[in-house]
Coordinates of C-alpha atoms in Angstrom, one line a residue:
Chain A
X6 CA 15.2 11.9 6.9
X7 CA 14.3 14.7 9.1
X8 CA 10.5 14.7 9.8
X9 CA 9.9 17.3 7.5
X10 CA 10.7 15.1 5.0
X11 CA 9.0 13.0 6.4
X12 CA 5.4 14.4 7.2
X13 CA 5.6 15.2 3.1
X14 CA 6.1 11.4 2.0
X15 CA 3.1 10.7 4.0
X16 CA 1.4 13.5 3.0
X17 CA 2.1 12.3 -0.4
X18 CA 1.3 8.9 0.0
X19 CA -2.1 9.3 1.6
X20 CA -2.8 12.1 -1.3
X21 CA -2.2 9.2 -3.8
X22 CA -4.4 6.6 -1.9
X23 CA -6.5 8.5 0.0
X24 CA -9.2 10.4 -1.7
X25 CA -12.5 11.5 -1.4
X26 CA -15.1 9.8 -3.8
X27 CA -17.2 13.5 -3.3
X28 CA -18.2 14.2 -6.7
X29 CA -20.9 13.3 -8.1
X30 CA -21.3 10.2 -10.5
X31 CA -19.9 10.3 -13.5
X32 CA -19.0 14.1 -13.3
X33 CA -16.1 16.1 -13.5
X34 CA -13.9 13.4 -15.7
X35 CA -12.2 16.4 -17.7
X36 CA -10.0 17.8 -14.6
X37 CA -6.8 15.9 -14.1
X38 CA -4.7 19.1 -12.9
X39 CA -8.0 19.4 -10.4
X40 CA -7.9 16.3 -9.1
X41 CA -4.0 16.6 -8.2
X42 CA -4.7 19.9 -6.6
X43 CA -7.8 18.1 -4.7
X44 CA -5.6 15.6 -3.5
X45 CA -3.0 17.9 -1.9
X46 CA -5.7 20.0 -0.4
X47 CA -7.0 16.5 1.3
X48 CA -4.3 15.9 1.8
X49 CA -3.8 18.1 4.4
X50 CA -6.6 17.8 6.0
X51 CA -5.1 16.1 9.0
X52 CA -7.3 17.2 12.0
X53 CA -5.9 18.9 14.7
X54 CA -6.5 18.3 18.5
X55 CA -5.6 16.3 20.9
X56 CA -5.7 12.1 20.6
X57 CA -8.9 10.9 21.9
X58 CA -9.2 8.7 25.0
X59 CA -11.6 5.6 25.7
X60 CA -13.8 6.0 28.3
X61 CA -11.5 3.8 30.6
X62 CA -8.9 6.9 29.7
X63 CA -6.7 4.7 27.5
X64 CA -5.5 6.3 24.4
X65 CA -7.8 5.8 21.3
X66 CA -6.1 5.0 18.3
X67 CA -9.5 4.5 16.4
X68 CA -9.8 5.6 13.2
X69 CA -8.7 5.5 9.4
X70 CA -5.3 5.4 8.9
X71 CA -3.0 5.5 5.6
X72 CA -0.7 3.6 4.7
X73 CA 3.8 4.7 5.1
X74 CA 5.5 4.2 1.8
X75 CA 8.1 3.3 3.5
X76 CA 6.9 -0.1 4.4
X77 CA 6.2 -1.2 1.2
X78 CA 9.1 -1.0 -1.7
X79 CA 12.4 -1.5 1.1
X80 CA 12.4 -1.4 5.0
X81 CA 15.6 -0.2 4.6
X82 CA 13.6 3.2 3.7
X83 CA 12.4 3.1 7.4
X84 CA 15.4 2.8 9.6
X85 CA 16.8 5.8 10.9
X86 CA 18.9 7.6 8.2
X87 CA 22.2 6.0 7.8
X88 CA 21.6 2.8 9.5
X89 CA 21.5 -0.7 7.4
X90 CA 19.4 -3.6 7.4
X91 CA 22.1 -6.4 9.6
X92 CA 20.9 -8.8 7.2
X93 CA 22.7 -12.4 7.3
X94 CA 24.6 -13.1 4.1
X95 CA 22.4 -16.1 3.0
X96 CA 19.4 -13.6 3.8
X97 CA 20.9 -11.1 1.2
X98 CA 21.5 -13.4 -1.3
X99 CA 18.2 -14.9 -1.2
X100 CA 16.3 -11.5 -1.0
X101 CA 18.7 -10.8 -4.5
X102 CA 17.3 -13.7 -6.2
X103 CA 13.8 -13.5 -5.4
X104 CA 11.4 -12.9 -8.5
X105 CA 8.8 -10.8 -7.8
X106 CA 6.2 -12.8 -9.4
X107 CA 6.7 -14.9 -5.8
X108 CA 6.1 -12.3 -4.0
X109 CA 3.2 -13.2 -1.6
X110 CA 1.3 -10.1 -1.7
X111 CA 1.8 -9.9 -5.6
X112 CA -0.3 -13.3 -4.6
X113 CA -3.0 -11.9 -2.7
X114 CA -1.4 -13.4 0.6
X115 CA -0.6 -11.2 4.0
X116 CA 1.5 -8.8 4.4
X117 CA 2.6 -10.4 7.6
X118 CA 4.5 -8.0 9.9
X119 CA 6.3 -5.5 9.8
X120 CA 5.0 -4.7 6.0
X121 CA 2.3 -2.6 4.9
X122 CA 0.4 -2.6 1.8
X123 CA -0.7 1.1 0.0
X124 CA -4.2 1.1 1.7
X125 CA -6.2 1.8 4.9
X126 CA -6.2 0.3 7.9
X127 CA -8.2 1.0 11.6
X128 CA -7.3 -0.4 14.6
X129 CA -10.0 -1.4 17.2
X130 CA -9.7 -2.0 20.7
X131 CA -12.1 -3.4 23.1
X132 CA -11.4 -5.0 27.0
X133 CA -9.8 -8.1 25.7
X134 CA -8.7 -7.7 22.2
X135 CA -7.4 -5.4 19.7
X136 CA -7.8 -5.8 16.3
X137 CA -5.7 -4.4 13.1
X138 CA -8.1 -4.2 10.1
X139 CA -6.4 -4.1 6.7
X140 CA -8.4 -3.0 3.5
X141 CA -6.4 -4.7 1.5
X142 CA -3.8 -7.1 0.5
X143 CA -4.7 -8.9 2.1
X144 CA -8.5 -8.0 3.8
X145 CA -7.6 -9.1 6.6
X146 CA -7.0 -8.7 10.2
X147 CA -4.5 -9.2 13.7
X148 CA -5.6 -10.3 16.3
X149 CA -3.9 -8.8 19.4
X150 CA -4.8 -10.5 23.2
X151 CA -5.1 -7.8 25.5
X152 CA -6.0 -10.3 28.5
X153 CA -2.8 -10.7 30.2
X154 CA -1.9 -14.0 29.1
X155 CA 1.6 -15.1 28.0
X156 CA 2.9 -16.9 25.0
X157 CA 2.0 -19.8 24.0
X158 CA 5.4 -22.0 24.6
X159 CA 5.0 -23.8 20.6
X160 CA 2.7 -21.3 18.7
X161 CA 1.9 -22.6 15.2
X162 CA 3.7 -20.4 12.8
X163 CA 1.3 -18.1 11.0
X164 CA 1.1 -15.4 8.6
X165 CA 0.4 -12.8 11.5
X166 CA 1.8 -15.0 14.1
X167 CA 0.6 -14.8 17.6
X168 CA 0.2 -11.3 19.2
X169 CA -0.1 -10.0 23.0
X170 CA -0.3 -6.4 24.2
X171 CA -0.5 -4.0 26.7
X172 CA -0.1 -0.3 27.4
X173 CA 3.1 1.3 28.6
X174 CA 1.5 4.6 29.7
X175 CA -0.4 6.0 26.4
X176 CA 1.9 3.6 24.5
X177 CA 0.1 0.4 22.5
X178 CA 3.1 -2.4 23.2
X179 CA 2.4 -5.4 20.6
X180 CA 4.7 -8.3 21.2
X181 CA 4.1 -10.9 18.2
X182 CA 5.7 -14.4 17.9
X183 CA 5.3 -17.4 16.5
X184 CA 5.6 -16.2 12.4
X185 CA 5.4 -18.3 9.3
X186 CA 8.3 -17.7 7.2
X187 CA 6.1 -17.0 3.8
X188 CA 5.6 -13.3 3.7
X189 CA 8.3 -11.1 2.4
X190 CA 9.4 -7.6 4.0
X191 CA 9.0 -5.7 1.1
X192 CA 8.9 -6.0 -2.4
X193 CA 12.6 -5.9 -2.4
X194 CA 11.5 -9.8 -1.1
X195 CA 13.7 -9.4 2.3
X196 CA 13.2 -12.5 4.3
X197 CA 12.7 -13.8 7.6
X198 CA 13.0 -17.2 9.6
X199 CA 10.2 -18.3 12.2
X200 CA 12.7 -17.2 14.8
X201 CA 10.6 -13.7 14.0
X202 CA 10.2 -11.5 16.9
X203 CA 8.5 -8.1 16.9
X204 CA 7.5 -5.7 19.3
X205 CA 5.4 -3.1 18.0
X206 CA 4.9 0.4 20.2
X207 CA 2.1 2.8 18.7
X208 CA 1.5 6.4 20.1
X209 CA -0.9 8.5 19.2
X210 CA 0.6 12.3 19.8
X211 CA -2.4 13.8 18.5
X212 CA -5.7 13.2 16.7
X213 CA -4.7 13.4 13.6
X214 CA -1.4 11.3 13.8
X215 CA -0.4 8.0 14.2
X216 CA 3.3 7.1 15.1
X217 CA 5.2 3.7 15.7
X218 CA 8.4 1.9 16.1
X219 CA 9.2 -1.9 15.2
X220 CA 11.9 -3.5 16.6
X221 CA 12.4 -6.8 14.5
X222 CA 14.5 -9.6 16.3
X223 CA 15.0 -12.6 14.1
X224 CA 18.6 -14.3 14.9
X225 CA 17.5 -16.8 12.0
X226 CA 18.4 -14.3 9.3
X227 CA 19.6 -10.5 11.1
X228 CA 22.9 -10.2 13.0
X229 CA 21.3 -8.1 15.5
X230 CA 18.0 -6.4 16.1
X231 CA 17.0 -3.3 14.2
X232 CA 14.1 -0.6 14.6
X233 CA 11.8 0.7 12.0
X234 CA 9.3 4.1 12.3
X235 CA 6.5 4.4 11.0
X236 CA 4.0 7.2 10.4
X237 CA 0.1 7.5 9.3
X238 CA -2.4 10.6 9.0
X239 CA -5.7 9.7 9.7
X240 CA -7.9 9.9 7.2
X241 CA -11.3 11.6 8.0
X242 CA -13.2 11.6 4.3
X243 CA -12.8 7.6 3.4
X244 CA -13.8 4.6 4.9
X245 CA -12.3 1.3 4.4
X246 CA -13.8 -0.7 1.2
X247 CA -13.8 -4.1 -0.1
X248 CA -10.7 -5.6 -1.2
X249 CA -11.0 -9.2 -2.4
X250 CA -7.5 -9.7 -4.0
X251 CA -8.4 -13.0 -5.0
X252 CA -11.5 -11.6 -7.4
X253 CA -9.0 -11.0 -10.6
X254 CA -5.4 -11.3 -9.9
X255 CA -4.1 -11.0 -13.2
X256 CA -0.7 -9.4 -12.3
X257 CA 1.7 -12.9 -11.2
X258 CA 1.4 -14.3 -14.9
X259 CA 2.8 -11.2 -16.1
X260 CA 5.9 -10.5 -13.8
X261 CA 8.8 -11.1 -15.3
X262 CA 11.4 -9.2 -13.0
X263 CA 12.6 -8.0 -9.9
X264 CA 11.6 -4.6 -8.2
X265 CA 13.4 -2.2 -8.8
X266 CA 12.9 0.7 -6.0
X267 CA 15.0 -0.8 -3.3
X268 CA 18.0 -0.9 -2.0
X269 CA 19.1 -4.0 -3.8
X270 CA 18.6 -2.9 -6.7
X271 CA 21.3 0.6 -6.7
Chain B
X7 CA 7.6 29.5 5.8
X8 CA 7.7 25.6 6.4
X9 CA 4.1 25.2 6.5
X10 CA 3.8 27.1 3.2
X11 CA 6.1 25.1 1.6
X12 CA 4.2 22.1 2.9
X13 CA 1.2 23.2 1.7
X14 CA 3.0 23.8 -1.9
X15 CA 5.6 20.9 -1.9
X16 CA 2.3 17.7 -2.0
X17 CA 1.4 19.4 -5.4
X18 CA 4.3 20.2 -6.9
X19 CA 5.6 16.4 -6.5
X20 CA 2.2 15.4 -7.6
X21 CA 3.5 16.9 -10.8
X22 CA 6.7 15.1 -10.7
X23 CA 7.5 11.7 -10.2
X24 CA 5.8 9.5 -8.5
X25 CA 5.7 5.8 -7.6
X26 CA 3.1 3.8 -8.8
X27 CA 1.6 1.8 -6.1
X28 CA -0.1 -1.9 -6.3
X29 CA -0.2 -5.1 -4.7
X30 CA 2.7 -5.7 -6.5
X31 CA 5.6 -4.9 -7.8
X32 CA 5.0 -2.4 -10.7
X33 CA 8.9 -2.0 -12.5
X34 CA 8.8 -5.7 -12.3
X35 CA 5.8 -6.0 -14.3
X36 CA 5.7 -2.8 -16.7
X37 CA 8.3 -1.0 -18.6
X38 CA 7.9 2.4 -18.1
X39 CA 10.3 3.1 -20.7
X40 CA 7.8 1.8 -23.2
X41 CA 4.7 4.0 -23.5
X42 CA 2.1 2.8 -25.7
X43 CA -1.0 4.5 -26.7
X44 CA -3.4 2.8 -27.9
X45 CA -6.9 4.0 -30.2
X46 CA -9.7 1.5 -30.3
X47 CA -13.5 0.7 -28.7
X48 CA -13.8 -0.5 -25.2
X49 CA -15.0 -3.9 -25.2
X50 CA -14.9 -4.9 -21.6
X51 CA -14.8 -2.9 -18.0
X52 CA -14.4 -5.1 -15.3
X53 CA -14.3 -3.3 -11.9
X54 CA -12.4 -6.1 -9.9
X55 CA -9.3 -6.6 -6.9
X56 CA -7.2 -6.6 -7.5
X57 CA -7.3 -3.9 -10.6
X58 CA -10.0 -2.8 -12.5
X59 CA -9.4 -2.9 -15.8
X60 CA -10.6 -2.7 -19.3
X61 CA -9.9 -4.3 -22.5
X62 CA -10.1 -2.3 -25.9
X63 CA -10.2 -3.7 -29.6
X64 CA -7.2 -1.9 -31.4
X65 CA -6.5 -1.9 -34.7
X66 CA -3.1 -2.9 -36.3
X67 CA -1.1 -1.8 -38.5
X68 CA -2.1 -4.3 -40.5
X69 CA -5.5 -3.8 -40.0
X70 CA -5.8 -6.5 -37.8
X71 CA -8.0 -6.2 -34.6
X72 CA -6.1 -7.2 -31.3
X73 CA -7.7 -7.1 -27.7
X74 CA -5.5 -5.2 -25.0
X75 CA -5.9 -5.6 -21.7
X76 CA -5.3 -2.6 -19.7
X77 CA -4.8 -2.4 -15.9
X78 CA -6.0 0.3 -13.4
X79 CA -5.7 0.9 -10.1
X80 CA -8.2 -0.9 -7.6
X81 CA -11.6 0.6 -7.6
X82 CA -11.3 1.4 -4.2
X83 CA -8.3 3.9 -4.8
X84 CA -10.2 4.6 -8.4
X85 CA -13.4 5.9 -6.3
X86 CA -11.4 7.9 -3.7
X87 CA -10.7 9.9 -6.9
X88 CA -14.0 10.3 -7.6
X89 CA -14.0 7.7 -10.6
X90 CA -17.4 5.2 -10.6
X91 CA -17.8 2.1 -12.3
X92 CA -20.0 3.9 -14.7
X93 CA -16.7 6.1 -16.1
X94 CA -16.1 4.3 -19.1
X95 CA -18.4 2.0 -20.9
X96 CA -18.5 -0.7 -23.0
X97 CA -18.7 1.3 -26.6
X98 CA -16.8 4.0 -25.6
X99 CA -14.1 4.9 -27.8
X100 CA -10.8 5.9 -26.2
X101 CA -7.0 6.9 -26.8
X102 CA -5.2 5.4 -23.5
X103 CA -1.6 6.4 -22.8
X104 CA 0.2 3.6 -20.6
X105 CA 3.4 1.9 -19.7
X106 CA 3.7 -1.6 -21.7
X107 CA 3.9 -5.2 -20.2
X108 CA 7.7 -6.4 -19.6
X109 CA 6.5 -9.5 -20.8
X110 CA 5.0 -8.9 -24.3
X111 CA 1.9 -9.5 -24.0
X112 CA -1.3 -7.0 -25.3
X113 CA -1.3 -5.6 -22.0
X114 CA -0.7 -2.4 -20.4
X115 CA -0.7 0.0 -17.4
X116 CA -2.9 2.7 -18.1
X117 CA -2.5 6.5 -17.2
X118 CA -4.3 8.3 -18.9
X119 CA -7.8 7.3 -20.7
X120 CA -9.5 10.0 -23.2
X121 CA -13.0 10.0 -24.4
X122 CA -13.6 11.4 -28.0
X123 CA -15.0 14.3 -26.6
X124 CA -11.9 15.1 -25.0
X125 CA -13.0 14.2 -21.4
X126 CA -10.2 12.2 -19.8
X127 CA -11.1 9.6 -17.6
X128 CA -9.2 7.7 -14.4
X129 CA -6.5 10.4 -15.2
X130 CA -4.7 12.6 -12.6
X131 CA -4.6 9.3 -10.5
X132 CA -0.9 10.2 -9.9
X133 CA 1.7 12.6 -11.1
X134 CA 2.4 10.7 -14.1
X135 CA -1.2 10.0 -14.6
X136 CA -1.2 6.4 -13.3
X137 CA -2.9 4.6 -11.0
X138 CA -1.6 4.4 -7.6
X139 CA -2.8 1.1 -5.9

């Protein structure tokens, strides 16, 4: 996909999640045609300039940003064009079978890594830490140690597993080990072992744009590494909300099937 | 040129097809190839995570009165639009246009919800009118 194609999926994506609430209670219901042309008129109101810096001259990748469609229905969607996923055969078959009634976010559990869910997120940094805060699904966050410490040699295997970073020049280098094997890829329910490595590399190129690549290493259930891009817009009229998944999840005892946007499924 | 057609393309495809997005899978849950609409008096609005949703007391052909619960997108993604928990009330009387649970049961995707006085409410959530989260 070139990355004109590109910058409209995202554009699309954050006009479908990303809205202002700027009317005024209770007004306006009658408009739907309005409210789509709203939304593409938000929609591109991705600020210009250049990408902030902290006052230590680090890049600042502060702010709102929305979420890339295509990290949610297939990874496959975000390798570059005419690559495929090296997935192990027992991998593929298992991914087939899944229902999605299992799926783990369908559940109101983490996303885990590399996935995103269709809403918000922010990153924060501060001396020691970064943070990744998720509005939803689950509301959640990463914790990233920014302190110069090492691995731990036996992490305990968890949903977000166990994060350290650094800068390469303006670049935000997150090296996570130590995963869980719950969370699914996608909804097309790729899988994973605990051999899960990632290393994440954000850039910020501007203010208004947030770029990264995930290289996913897991010998457990890939022949080989593979590398993922991802894209956000930041997202100046919203903030992130509440999401307690958990509060009414009536979805799971009514999902009978599979997905059916993925690459498993054609 | 390409920045024109940038500009245009978002709204165009807003009027196409577009994915609905949730916490979940949506084909595996709802037929889209089975639209329902549905008449009858809003009985419950919960404005809830994952979905908000309401629940409206149809009548059936047989004149029986069945509940259907009817699934939106999360009030979060609801009040981006500009859609408050005070949109539809308990009382109102609605037609809602939707995409029918795979599984049988009085339930429903919703996209499109209209009041009697022909005000449409949680529509234009997506290009096919449904909610996108």
């Amino acid at each position: 996909m070139n990355d004109f194609l590109r910058n409209v999926c995202v554009v699309i994506v954050a006009t479908m999640f990303l809205l202002p609430a700027n009317r005024a209670d209770g007004q306006d219901l009658t408009d739907p045609a309005g409210a789509a042309a709203e939304a593409a008129r938000v929609a591109h109101k991705v600020p210009t300039g250049p990408a902030p810096r902290l006052a230590d001259g680090r890049p600042d990748f502060s702010g709102i940003w929305g979420s890339d469609l295509h990290f949610i229905f297939d990874i496959s969607d975000a390798l570059k064009k005419g690559e495929k996923l090296p997935i192990q055969p027992w991998a593929l078959k298992l991914a087939k079978e899944r229902p999605s009634k299992d799926d783990p976010e369908a559940n109101c559990l983490p996303t885990g890594v590399p996935r995103l869910a269709p809403y918000p997120w922010t990153i924060l940094q501060n001396r020691n830490y970064t943070y990744i805060l998720f509005e939803g699904n689950i509301h959640s966050y990463r914790q990233i140690f920014m302190d110069g410490r090492k691995h731990s040699p036996d992490p305990n295997p968890t949903w977000y597993g166990e994060s350290i970073g650094k800068y390469e020049g303006d670049t935000l280098v997150i090296d996570t080990v130590g995963f869980n094997d719950k969370f699914w890829f996608d909804f097309a329910g790729h899988p994973h072992t605990e051999k899960l490595h990632t290393i994440e590399r954000y850039r910020r190129p501007d203010l208004g744009h947030l770029e990264w690549e995930t290289t996913i290493d897991d010998p457990g259930a890939y022949t080989k590494p593979f590398t993922l891009y991802g894209h956000s817009t930041l997202q100046t009229d919203t903030d992130l909300m509440e999401y307690i998944c958990q509060e009414n999840n009536q979805d799971v005892n009514h999902i009978t099937g599979k997905d059916s946007r993925n690459s498993l499924s054609k | 040129m390409r920045s024109k057609i940038s500009r245009l393309l978002p709204g165009l495809l807003l009027a196409a097809a577009l994915p609905v997005l949730a916490h979940h899978s949506f084909s595996a849950e709802y037929d889209a190839d089975k639209p329902v609409t549905l008449k009858g008096t809003v009985t419950k609005v919960e404005w809830t995570n994952p979905h908000a949703r309401f629940y409206v007391d149809v009548k059936d052909a047989s004149g029986n009165v069945i509940n259907w619960n009817l699934e939106l997108a999360s009030p979060n993604g609801l009040m981006r639009q500009g859609w408050t928990r005070h949109s539809l009330k308990v009382g109102d009387v609605v037609s809602v246009t939707g995409a029918m649970a795979k599984d049988g049961s009085n339930m429903a995707n919703a996209r499109t919800v209209i009041l009697t006085d022909g005000r449409k409410v949680f529509a234009g959530t997506s290009g096919d009118g449904g909610p996108t989260q």
